[in-house]
mmCIF file of C-alpha atoms in Angstrom:
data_model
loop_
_atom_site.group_PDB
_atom_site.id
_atom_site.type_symbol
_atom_site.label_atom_id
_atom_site.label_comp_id
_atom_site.label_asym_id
_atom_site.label_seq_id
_atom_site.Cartn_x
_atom_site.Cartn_y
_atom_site.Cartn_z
ATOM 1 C CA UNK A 54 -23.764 17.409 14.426
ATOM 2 C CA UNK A 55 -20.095 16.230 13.000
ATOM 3 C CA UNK A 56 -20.136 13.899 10.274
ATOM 4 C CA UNK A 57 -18.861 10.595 11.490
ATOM 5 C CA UNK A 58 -16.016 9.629 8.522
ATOM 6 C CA UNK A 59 -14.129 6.501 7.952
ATOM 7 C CA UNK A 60 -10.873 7.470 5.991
ATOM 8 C CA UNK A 61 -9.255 4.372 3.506
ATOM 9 C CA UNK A 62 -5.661 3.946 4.537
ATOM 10 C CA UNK A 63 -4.804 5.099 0.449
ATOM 11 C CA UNK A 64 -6.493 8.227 1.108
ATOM 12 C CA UNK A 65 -3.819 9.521 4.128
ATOM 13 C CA UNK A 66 -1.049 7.625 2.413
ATOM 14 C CA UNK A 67 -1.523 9.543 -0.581
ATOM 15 C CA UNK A 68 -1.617 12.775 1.927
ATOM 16 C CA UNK A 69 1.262 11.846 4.126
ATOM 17 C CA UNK A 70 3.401 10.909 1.372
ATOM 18 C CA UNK A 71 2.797 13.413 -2.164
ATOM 19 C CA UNK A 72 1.322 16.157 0.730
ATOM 20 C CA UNK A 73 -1.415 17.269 -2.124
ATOM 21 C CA UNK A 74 -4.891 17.804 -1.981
ATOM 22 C CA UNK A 75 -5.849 15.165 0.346
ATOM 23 C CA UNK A 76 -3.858 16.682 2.902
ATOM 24 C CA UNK A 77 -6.611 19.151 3.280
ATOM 25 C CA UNK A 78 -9.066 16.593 4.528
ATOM 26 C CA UNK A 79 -6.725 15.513 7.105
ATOM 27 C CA UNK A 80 -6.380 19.204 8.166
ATOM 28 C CA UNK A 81 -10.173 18.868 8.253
ATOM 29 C CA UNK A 82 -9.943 16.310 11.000
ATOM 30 C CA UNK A 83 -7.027 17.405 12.826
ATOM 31 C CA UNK A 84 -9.515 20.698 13.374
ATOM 32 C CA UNK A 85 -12.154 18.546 14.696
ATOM 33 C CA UNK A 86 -14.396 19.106 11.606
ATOM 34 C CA UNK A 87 -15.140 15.862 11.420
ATOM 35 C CA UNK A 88 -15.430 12.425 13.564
ATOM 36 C CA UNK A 89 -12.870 9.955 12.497
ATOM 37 C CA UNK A 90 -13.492 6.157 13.329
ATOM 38 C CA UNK A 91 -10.904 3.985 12.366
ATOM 39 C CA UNK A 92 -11.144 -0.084 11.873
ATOM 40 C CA UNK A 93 -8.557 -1.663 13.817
ATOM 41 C CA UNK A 94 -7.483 -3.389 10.279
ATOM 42 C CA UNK A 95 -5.950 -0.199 9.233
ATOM 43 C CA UNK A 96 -3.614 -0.208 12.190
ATOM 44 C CA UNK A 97 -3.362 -3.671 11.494
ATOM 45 C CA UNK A 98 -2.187 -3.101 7.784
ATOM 46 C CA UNK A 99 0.326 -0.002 8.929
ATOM 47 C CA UNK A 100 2.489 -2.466 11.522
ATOM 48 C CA UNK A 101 3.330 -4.867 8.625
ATOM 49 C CA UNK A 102 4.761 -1.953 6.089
ATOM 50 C CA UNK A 103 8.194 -1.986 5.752
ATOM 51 C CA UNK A 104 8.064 1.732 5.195
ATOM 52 C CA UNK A 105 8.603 1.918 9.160
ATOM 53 C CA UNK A 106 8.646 5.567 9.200
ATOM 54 C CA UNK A 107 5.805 6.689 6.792
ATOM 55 C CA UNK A 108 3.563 3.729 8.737
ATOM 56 C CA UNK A 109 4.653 5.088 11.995
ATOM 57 C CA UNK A 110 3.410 8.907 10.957
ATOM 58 C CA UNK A 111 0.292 7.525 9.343
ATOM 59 C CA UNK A 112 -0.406 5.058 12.444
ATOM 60 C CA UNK A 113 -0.074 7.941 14.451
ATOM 61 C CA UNK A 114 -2.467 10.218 12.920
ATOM 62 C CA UNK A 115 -4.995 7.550 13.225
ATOM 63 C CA UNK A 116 -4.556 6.926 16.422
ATOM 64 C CA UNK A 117 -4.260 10.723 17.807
ATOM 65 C CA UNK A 118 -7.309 11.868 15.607
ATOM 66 C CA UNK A 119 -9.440 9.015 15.341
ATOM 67 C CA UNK A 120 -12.787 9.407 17.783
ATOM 68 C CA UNK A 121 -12.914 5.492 18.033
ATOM 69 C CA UNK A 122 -11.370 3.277 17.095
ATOM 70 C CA UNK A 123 -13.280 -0.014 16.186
ATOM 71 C CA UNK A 124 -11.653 -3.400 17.163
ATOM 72 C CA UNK A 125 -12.475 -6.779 15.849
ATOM 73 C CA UNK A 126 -14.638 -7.468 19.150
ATOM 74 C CA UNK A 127 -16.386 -4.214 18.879
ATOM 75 C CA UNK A 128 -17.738 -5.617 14.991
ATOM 76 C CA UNK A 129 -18.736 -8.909 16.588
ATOM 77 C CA UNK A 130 -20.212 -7.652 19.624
ATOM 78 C CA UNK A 131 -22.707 -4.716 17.451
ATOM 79 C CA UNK A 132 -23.135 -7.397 14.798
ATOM 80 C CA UNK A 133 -24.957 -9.823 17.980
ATOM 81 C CA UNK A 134 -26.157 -6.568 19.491
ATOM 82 C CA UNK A 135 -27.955 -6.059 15.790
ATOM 83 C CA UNK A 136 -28.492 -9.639 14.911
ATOM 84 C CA UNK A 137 -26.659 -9.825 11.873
ATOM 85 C CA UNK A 138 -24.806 -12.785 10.728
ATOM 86 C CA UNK A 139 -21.189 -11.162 10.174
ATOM 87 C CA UNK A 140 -20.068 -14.481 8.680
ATOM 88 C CA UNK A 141 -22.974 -14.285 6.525
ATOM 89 C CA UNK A 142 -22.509 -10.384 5.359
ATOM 90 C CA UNK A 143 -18.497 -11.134 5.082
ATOM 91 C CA UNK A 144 -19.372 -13.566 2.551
ATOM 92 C CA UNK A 145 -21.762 -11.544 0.458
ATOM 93 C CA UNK A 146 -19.340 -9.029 0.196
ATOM 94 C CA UNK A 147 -16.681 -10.964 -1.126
ATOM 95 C CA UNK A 148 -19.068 -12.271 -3.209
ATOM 96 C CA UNK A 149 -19.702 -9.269 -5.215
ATOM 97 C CA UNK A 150 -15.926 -8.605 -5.615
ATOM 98 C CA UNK A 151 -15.226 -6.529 -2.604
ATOM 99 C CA UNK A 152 -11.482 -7.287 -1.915
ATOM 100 C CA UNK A 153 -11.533 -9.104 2.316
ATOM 101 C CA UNK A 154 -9.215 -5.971 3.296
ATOM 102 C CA UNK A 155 -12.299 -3.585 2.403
ATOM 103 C CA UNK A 156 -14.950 -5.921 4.066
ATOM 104 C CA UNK A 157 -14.143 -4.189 7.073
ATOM 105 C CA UNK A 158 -14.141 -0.993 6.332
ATOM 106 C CA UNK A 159 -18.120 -1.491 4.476
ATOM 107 C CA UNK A 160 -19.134 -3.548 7.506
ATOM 108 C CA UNK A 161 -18.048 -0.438 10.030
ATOM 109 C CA UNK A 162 -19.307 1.823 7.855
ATOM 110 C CA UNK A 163 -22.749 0.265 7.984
ATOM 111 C CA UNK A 164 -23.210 -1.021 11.141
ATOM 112 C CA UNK A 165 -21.483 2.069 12.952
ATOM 113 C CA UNK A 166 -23.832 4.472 11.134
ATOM 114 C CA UNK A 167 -20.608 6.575 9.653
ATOM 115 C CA UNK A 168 -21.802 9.111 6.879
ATOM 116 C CA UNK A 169 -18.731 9.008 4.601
ATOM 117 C CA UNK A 170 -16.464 6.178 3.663
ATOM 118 C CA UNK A 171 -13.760 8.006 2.012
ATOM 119 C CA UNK A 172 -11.461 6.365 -0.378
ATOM 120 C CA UNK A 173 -9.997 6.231 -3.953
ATOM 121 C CA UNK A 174 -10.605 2.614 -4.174
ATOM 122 C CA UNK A 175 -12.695 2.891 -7.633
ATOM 123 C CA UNK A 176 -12.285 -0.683 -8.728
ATOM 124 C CA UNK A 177 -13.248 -2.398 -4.745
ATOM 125 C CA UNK A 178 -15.439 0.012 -3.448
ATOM 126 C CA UNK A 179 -16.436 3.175 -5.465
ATOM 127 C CA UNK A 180 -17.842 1.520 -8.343
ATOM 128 C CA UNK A 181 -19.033 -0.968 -6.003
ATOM 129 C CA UNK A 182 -21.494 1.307 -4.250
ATOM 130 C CA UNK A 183 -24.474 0.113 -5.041
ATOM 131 C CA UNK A 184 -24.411 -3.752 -4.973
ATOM 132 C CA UNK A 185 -22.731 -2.894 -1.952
ATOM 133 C CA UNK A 186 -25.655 -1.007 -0.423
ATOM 134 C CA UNK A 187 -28.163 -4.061 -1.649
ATOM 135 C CA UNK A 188 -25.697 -6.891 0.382
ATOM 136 C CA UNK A 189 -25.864 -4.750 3.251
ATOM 137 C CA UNK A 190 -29.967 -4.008 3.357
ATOM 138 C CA UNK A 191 -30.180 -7.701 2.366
ATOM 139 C CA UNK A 192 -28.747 -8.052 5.916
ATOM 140 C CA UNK A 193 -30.633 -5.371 7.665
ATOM 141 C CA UNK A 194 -28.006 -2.949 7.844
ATOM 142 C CA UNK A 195 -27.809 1.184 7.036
ATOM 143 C CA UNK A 196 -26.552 1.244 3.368
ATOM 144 C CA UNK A 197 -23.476 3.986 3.295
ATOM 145 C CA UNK A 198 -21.896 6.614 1.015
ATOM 146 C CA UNK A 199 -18.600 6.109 -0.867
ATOM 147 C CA UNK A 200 -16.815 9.056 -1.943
ATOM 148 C CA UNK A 201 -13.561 10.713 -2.846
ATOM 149 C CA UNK A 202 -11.914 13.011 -0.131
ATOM 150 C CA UNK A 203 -12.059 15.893 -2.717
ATOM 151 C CA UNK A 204 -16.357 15.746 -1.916
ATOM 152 C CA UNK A 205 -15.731 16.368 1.658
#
């Protein structure tokens, strides 16, 4: 079965705009290796960039390539479905330093049941991992994996 992947917007920024090796991740999805699921926050993010035309390419890759895409109802409605108190999780997060931008993208993770969230975000996320995973079983919810794109 495909690996279900969330993919930071610095990761395909970094590939859309330098073109190095993260590209090759983004190759990996375009080829179906993998199933993307993009937070609607990331979208969200891309339509207030004034780089119009690198948000536009990036947007669009997301949206052609992504398997779902998760809107702010879909979190509240599996949050209820799971009974977890998002308010309550949001909080925690942001309580161990997780910046409200990346709340999102560790609440989908976990409560989606995706296998990577990839992302160079050392100081937010990476190094983050485990208090991370202890908010989120604190909560009754799947802890996840943080990793680079090169470990893909």
């Amino acid at each position: 079965m495909k690996k279900k992947i969330v993919i930071d917007l610095d990761v395909t920024t970094l590939a859309f705009w330098d073109k190095k090796d993260e590209a090759s991740l983004l190759e990996k999805v375009r080829a179906g290796a993998f199933l993307m699921i993009t937070p609607y926050i990331i979208l969200e993010h891309l339509s207030k960039w004034s780089y119009k035309k690198l948000a536009e390419e990036i947007a669009n890759f997301y949206e052609v390539y992504s398997f779902q895409i998760i809107t702010a109802q879909n979190i509240l409605d599996k949050t209820d479905e799971i009974g977890v108190d998002f308010k309550k999780l949001f909080a925690g997060l942001v309580h161990i330093g997780v910046k409200e931008e990346d709340v999102v993208l560790v609440i989908v993770s976990g409560i989606f049941d995706i296998d990577y969230l990839v992302t160079f975000n050392r100081r937010h996320l990476r190094s983050k991992e485990k208090e991370i995973n202890e908010v989120l079983k604190k909560n009754g919810i799947k802890t996840i994996r943080i990793v680079l794109p090169s470990k893909l």
